[in-house]
Coordinates of C-alpha atoms and ligand atoms in Angstrom, one line a residue:
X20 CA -1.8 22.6 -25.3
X21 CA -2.0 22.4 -21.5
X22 CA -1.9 19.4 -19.9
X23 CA -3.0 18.3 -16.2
X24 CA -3.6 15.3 -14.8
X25 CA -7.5 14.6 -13.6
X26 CA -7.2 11.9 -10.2
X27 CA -10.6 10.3 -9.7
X28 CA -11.3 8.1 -6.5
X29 CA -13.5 5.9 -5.5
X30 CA -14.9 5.1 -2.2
X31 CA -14.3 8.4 -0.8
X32 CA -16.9 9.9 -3.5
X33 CA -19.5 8.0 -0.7
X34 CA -17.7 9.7 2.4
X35 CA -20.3 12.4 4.1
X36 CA -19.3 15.6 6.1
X37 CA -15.8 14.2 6.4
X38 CA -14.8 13.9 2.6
X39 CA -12.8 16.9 2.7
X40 CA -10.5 15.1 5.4
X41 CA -9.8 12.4 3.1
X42 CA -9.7 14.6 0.1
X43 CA -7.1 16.3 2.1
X44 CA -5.1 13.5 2.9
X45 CA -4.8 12.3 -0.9
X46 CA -3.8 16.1 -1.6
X47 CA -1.1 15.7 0.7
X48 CA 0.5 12.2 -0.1
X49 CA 0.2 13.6 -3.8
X50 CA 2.0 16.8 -2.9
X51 CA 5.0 14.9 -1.1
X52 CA 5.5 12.3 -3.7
X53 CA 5.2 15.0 -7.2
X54 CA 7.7 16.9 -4.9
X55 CA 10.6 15.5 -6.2
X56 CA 9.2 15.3 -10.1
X57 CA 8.7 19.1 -10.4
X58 CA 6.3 21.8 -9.5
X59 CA 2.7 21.1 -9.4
X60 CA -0.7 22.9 -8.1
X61 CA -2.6 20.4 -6.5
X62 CA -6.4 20.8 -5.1
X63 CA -9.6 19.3 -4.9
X64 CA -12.9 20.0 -6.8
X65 CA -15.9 18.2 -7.4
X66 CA -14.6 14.9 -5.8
X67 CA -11.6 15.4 -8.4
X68 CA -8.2 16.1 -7.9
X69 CA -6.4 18.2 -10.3
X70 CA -2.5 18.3 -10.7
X71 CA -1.1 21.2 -12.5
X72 CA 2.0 21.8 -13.8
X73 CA 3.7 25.0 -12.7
X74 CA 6.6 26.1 -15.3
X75 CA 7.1 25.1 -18.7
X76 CA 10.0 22.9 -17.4
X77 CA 7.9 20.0 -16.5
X78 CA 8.3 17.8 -19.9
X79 CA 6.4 14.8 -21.1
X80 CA 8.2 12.6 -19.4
X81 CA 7.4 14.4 -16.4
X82 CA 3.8 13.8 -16.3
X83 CA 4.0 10.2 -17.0
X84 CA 6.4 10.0 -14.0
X85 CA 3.5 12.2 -12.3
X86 CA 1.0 9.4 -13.3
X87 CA 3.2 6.3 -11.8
X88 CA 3.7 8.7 -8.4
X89 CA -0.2 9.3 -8.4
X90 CA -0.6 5.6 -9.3
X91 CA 0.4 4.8 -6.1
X92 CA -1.6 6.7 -3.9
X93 CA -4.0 5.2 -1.9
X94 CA -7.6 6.4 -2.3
X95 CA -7.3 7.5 -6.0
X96 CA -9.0 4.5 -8.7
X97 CA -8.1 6.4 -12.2
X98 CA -5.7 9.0 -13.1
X99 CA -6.3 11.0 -16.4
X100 CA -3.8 12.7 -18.4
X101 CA -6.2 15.6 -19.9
X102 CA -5.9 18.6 -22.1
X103 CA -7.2 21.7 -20.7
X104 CA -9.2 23.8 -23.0
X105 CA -11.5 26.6 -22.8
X106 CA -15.1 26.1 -21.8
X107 CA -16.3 27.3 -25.1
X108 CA -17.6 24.5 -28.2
X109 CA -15.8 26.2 -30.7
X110 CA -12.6 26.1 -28.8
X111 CA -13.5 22.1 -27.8
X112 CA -14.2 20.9 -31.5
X113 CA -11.2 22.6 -32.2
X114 CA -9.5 21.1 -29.8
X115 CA -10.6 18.2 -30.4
X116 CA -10.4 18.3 -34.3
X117 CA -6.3 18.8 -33.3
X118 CA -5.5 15.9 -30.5
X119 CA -7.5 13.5 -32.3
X120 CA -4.8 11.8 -34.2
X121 CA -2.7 11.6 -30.7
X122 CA -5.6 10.5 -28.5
X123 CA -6.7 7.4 -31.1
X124 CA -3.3 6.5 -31.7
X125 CA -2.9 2.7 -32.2
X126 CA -6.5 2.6 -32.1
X127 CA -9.4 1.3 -34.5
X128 CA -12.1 2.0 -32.7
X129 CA -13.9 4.2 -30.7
X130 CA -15.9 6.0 -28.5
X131 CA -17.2 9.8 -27.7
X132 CA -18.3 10.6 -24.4
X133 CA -19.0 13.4 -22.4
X134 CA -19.6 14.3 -18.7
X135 CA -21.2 18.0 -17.7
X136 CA -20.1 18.9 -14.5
X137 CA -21.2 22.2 -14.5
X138 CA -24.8 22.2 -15.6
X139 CA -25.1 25.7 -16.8
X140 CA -22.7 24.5 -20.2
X141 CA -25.3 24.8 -23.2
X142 CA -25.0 21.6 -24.5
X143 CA -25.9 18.4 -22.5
X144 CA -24.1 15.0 -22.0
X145 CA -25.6 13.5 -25.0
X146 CA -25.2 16.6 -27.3
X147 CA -21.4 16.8 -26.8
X148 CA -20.7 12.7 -27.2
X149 CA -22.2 13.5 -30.1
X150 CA -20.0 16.8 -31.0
X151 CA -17.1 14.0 -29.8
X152 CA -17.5 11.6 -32.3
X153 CA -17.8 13.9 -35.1
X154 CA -15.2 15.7 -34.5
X155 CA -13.0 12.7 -34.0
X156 CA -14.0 11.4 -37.6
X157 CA -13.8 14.8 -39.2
X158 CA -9.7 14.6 -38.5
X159 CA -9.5 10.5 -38.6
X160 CA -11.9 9.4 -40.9
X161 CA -10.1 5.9 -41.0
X162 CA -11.3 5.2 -37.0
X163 CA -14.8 3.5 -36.7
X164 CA -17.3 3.9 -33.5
X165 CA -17.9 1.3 -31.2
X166 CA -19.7 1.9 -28.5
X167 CA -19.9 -1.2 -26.6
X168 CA -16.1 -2.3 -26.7
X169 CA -14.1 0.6 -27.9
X170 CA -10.5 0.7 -28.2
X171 CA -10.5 3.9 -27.0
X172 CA -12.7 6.4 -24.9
X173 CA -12.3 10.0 -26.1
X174 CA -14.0 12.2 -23.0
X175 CA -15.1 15.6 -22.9
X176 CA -15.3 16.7 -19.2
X177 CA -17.2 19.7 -18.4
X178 CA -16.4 21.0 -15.2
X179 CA -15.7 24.0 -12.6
X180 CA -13.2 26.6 -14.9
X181 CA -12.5 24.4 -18.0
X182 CA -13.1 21.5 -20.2
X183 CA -10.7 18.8 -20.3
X184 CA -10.4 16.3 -23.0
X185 CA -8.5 13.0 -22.3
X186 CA -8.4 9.0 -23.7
X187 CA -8.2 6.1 -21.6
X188 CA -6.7 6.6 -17.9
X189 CA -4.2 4.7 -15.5
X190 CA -5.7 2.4 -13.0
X191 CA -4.9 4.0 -9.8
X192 CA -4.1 2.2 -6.3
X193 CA -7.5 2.4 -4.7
X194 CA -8.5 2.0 -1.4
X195 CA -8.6 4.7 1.1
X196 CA -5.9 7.6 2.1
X197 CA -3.0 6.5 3.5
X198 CA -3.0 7.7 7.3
X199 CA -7.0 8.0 7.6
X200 CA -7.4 4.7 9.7
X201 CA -5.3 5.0 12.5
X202 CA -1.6 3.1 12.5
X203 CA -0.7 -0.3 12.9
X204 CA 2.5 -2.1 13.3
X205 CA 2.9 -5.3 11.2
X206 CA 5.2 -8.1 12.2
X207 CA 7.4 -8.2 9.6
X208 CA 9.5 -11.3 8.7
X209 CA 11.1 -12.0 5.5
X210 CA 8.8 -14.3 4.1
X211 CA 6.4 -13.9 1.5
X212 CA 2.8 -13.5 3.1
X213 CA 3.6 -10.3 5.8
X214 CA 4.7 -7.6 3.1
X215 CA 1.3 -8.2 1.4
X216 CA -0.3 -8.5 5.1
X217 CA 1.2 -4.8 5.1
X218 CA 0.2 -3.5 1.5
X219 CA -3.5 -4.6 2.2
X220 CA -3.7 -2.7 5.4
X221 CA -2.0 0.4 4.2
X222 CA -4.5 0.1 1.0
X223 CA -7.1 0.2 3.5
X224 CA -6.0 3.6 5.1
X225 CA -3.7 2.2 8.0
X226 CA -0.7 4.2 8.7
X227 CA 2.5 1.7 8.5
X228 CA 4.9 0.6 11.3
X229 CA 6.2 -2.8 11.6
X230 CA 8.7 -4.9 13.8
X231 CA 11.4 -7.4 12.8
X232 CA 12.8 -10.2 15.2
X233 CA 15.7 -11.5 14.6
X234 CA 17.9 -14.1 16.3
X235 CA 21.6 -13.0 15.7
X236 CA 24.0 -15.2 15.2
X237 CA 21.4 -18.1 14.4
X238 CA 20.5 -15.5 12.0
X239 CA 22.2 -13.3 9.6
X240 CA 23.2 -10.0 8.5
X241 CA 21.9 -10.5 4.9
X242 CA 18.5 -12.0 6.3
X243 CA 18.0 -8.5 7.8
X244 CA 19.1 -6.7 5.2
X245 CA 16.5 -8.8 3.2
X246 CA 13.7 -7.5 5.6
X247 CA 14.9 -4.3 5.0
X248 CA 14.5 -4.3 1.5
X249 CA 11.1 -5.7 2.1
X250 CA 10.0 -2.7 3.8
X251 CA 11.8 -0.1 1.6
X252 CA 9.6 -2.0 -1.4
X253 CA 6.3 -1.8 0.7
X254 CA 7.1 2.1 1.4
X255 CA 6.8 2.3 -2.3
X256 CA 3.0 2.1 -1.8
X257 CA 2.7 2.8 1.8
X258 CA 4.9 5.9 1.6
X259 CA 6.7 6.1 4.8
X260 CA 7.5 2.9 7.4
X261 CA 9.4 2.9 10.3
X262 CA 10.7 -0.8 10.9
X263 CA 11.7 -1.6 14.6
X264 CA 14.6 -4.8 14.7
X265 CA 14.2 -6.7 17.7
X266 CA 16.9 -9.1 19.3
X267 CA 14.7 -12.8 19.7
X268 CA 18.3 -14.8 20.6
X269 CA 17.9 -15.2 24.5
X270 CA 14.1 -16.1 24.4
X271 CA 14.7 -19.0 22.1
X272 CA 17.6 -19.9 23.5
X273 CA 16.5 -20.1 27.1
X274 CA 12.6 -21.7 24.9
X275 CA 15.4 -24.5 23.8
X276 CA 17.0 -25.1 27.1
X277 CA 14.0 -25.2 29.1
X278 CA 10.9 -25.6 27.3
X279 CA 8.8 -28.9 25.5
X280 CA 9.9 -29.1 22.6
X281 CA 6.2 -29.2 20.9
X282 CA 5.4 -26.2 22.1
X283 CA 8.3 -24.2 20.8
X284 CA 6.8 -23.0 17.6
X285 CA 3.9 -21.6 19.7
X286 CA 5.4 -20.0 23.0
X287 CA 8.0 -17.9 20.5
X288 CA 5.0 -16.8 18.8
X289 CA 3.2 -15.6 21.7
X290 CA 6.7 -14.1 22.9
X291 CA 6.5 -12.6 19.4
X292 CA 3.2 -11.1 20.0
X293 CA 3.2 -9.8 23.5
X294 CA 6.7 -7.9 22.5
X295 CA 5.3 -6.8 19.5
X296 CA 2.2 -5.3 21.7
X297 CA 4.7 -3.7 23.8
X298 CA 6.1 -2.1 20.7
X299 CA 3.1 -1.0 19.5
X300 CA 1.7 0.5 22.6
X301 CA 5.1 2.7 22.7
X302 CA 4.5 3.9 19.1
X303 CA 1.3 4.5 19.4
X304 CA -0.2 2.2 16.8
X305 CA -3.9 0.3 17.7
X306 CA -3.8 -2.7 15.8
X307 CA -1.1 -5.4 14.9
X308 CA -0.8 -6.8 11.8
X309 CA 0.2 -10.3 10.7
X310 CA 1.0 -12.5 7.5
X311 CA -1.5 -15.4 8.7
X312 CA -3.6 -17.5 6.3
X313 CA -5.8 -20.1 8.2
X314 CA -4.0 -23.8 8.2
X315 CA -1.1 -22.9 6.1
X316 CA 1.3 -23.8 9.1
X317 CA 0.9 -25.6 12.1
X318 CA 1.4 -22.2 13.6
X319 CA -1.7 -21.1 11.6
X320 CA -4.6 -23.3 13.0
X321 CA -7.4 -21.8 14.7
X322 CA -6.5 -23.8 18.1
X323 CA -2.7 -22.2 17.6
X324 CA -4.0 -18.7 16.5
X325 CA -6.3 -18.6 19.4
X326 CA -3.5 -18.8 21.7
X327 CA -1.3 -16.5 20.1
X328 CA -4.0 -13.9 20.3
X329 CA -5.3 -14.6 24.2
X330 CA -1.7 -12.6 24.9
X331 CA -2.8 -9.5 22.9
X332 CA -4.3 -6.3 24.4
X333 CA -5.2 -4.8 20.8
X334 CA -7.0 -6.1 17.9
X335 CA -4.7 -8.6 15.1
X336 CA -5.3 -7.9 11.2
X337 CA -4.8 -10.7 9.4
X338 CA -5.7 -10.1 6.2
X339 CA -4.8 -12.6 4.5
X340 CA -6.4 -15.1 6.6
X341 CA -9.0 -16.3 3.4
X342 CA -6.2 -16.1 0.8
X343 CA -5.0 -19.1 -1.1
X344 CA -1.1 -19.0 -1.2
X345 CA -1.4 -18.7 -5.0
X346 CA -2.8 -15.1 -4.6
X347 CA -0.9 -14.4 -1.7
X348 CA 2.1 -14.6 -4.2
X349 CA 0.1 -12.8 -7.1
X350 CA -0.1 -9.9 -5.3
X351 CA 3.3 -10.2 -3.9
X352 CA 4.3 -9.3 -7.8
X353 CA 1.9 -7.0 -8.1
X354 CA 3.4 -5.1 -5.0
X355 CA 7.0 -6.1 -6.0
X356 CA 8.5 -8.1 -3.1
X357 CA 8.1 -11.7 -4.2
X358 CA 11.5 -11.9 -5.7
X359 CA 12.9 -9.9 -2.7
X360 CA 10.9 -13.0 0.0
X361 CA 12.0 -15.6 -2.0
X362 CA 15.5 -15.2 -1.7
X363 CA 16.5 -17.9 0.6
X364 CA 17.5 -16.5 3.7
X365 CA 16.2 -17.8 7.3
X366 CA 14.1 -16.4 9.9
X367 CA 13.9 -16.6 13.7
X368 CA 10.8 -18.9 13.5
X369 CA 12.9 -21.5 11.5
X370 CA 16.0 -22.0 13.7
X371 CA 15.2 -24.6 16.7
X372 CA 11.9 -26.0 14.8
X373 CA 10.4 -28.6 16.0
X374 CA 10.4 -32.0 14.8
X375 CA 5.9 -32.2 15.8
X376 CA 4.7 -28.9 16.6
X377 CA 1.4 -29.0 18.2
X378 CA -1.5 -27.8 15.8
X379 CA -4.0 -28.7 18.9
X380 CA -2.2 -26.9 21.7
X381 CA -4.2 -26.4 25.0
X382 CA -3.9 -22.9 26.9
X383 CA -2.9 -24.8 30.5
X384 CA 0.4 -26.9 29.0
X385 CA 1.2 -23.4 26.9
X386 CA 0.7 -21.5 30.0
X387 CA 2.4 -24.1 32.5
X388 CA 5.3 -24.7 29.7
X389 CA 5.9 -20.4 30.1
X390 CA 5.8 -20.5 34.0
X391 CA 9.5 -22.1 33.4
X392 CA 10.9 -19.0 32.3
X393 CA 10.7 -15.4 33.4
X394 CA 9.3 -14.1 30.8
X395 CA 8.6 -10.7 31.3
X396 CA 12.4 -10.2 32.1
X397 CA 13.4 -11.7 28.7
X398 CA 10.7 -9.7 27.1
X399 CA 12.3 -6.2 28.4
X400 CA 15.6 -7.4 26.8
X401 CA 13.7 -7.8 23.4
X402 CA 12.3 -4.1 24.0
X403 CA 15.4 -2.6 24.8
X404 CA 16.9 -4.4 22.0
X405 CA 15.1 -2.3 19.1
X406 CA 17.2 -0.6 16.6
X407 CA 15.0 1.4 14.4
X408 CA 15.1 2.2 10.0
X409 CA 13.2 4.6 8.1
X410 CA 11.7 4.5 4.9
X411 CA 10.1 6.7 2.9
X412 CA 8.7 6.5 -0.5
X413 CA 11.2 4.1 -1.7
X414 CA 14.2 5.0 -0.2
X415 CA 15.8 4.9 3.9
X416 CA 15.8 8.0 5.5
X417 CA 19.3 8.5 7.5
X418 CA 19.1 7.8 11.3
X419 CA 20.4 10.6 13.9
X420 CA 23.0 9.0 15.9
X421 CA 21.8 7.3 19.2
X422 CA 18.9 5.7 17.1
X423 CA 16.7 8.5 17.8
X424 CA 13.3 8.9 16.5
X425 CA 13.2 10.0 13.1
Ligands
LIG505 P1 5.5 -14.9 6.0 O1 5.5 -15.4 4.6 O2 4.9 -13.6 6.2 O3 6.9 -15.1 6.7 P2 4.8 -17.5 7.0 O4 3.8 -18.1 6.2 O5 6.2 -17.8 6.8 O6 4.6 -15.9 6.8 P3 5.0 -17.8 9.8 O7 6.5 -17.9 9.7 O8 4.2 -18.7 10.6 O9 4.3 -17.7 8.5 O10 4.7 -16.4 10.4 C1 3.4 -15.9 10.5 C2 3.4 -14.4 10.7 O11 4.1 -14.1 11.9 C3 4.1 -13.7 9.6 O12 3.2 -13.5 8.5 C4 4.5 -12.4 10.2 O13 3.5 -11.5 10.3 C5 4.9 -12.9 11.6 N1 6.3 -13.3 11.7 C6 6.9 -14.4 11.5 N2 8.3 -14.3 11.7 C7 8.5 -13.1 12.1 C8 9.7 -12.3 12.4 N3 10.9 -12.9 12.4 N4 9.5 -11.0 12.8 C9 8.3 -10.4 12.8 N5 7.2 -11.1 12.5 C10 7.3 -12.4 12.1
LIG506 MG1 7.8 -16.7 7.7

């Protein structure tokens, strides 16, 4: 029997005269990432999306290769794999009647249900649950109903050109369409908090870009390669991320040589920022993004965040600002990169600390402790420093030579 998968989402069900935008969006991530799994049809109907195989090449393993691709697309909340069967009873209990022992498989329990989509089908919701269970009993007597905790749904779906009959579903990645807010770039470090910074905007529709700043020689090879791997794993959900590597070693060397001490932590940050607006502005992205969570660093305090964001010119996500480090790092697993940010390699902000940074800093001493330097040359160098990588679902996307746009 045919098989399809069903893709259900959520929030965009609410969207208005715009759905078909996001609906569109979701069709389109879908259609780039099944590219490379086999040949699918893939539309939208009555706030579903359907994914059909094309040839009978596409095997089992196939679709549930299809599910984990879908899995991952933002937007979607349930993925169905569901047998598609004529919109005729006779041809559903029959159908039924034959993928029973397969759909309550490992199961003792159960439940029918039913959903009519297309309200000119004779029989109603409740007359088809109830056509469900029996004909699940008549071929697995052994199962018992349940209706309240079932181990297993079996679902009859009604809808536009068929019925489809499924059981149970893969929790999809939720959110909305990746692309449909707008981009952002995310400062990117190697730690643990920024990839999921970057997973929660992307979940929330924001196309991904994000800048690295390194201090070469203070810091190495393998900690960029580390980043790297951080953003080819966060691609994996975001689907494609361009990563801009900056060159931070003359502003903290000339920091070092000519500014307080206390203030170090905080005038490379705002260094960090205003660059990273540059950056931004040149790629086009409206929003920055950062790994912050209120008072886990003295870097992180309202007084010290204020400061870093009086040199911005666009809003700063922090969306991890309420999170408690414990599910910062449960999510980090969920997306895949803890094991990748804990590997111990250093970062620009932790060569030169200092010994007291100031969590109370005041914006005159920040602002006279900058007037030391020129700034705004040492910022061009960091600009004209960026070497830029692609990724794209999972994997880097070769570079044209003279680091040209990809
Ligand atoms: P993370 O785990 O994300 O590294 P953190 O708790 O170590 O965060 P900080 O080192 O104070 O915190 O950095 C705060 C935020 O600043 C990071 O989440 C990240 O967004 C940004 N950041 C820090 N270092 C860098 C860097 N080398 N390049 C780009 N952005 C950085
Ligand atoms: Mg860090």
């Amino acid at each position: 029997m045919k098989e399809i998968l069903l893709c259900k989402y959520g929030e965009v069900v609410l969207k208005g005269l715009n759905k078909s935008y996001f609906e569109n969006l979701m069709v389109h991530e879908l259609t780039a990432r099944l590219a490379k799994v086999g040949d699918f049809a893939i539309r939208h109907a009555q706030s579903t999306i359907y994914v059909e195989p094309q040839d009978e090449f596409i095997t089992s393993a196939d679709m549930d290769l299809a599910v984990e691709e879908a899995a991952h697309v933002f937007g979607i909340v349930m993925i169905h794999r569901a047998y598609v069967v004529e919109k005729d009873m006779d041809a559903i209990r029959a159908a039924l009647r034959e993928l029973a022992p397969t759909l309550v498989a490992g199961a003792k329990t159960f439940k029918g249900d039913a959903k009519r989509s297309d309200k000119r089908f004779p029989l109603n919701s409740m007359d088809l649950m109830a056509e469900v269970g029996a004909a699940v009993l008549e071929s697995c007597p052994y199962m018992k109903v349940d209706v309240k905790h079932p181990d297993v749904t079996v679902r009859v779906e009604i809808r536009d050109t068929n019925a489809y009959i499924h059981a149970g579903g893969v929790k999809g990645a939720g959110g909305l369409p990746t692309g449909s807010s707008g981009h952002a770039m995310l400062l990117l470090s190697g730690g643990i908090d920024s990839p999921v910074a970057g997973y929660m905007m992307a979940k929330r529709g924001a196309g991904m870009e994000a800048v690295h700043f390194e201090s070469f020689p203070y810091t190495s090879e393998r900690a960029r390669e580390k980043v790297l791997e951080l953003a080819r794993l966060v691609s994996v959900w975001c689907g494609k991320i361009k990563v801009h590597v900056a060159s931070l070693t003359h502003v903290q060397e000339e920091l070092k040589r000519a500014c307080n001490e206390e203030y170090f932590t905080l005038l490379l940050r705002r260094c960090m920022m205003r660059s990273a607006s540059r950056i931004a502005k040149e790629h086009a992205c409206l929003a920055l993004v950062t790994g912050e969570s209120l008072g886990q660093v003295a870097s992180q305090t309202m007084h010290a965040l204020s400061v870093t964001d009086a040199v911005v010119d666009r809003p700063v996500f922090r969306p991890c600002i309420g999170m408690d480090k414990e599910e910062i790092v449960a999510l980090a697993r969920h997306i895949g990169t803890f094991e990748t940010s804990i590997l111990p390699y250093e970062d620009c902000c932790t060569v030169f600390t200092p010994r007291h940074p100031k969590t109370k800093p005041e914006m005159e001493k920040v602002e006279a402790e900058e007037a030391k330097l020129d700034l705004a040359a040492l910022e061009d160098e960091v600009v004209a420093s960026v070497h830029t990588y692609v990724f794209k679902y999972g994997e880097m996307v070769p570079q044209r030579p003279m680091n040209e746009e990809a």
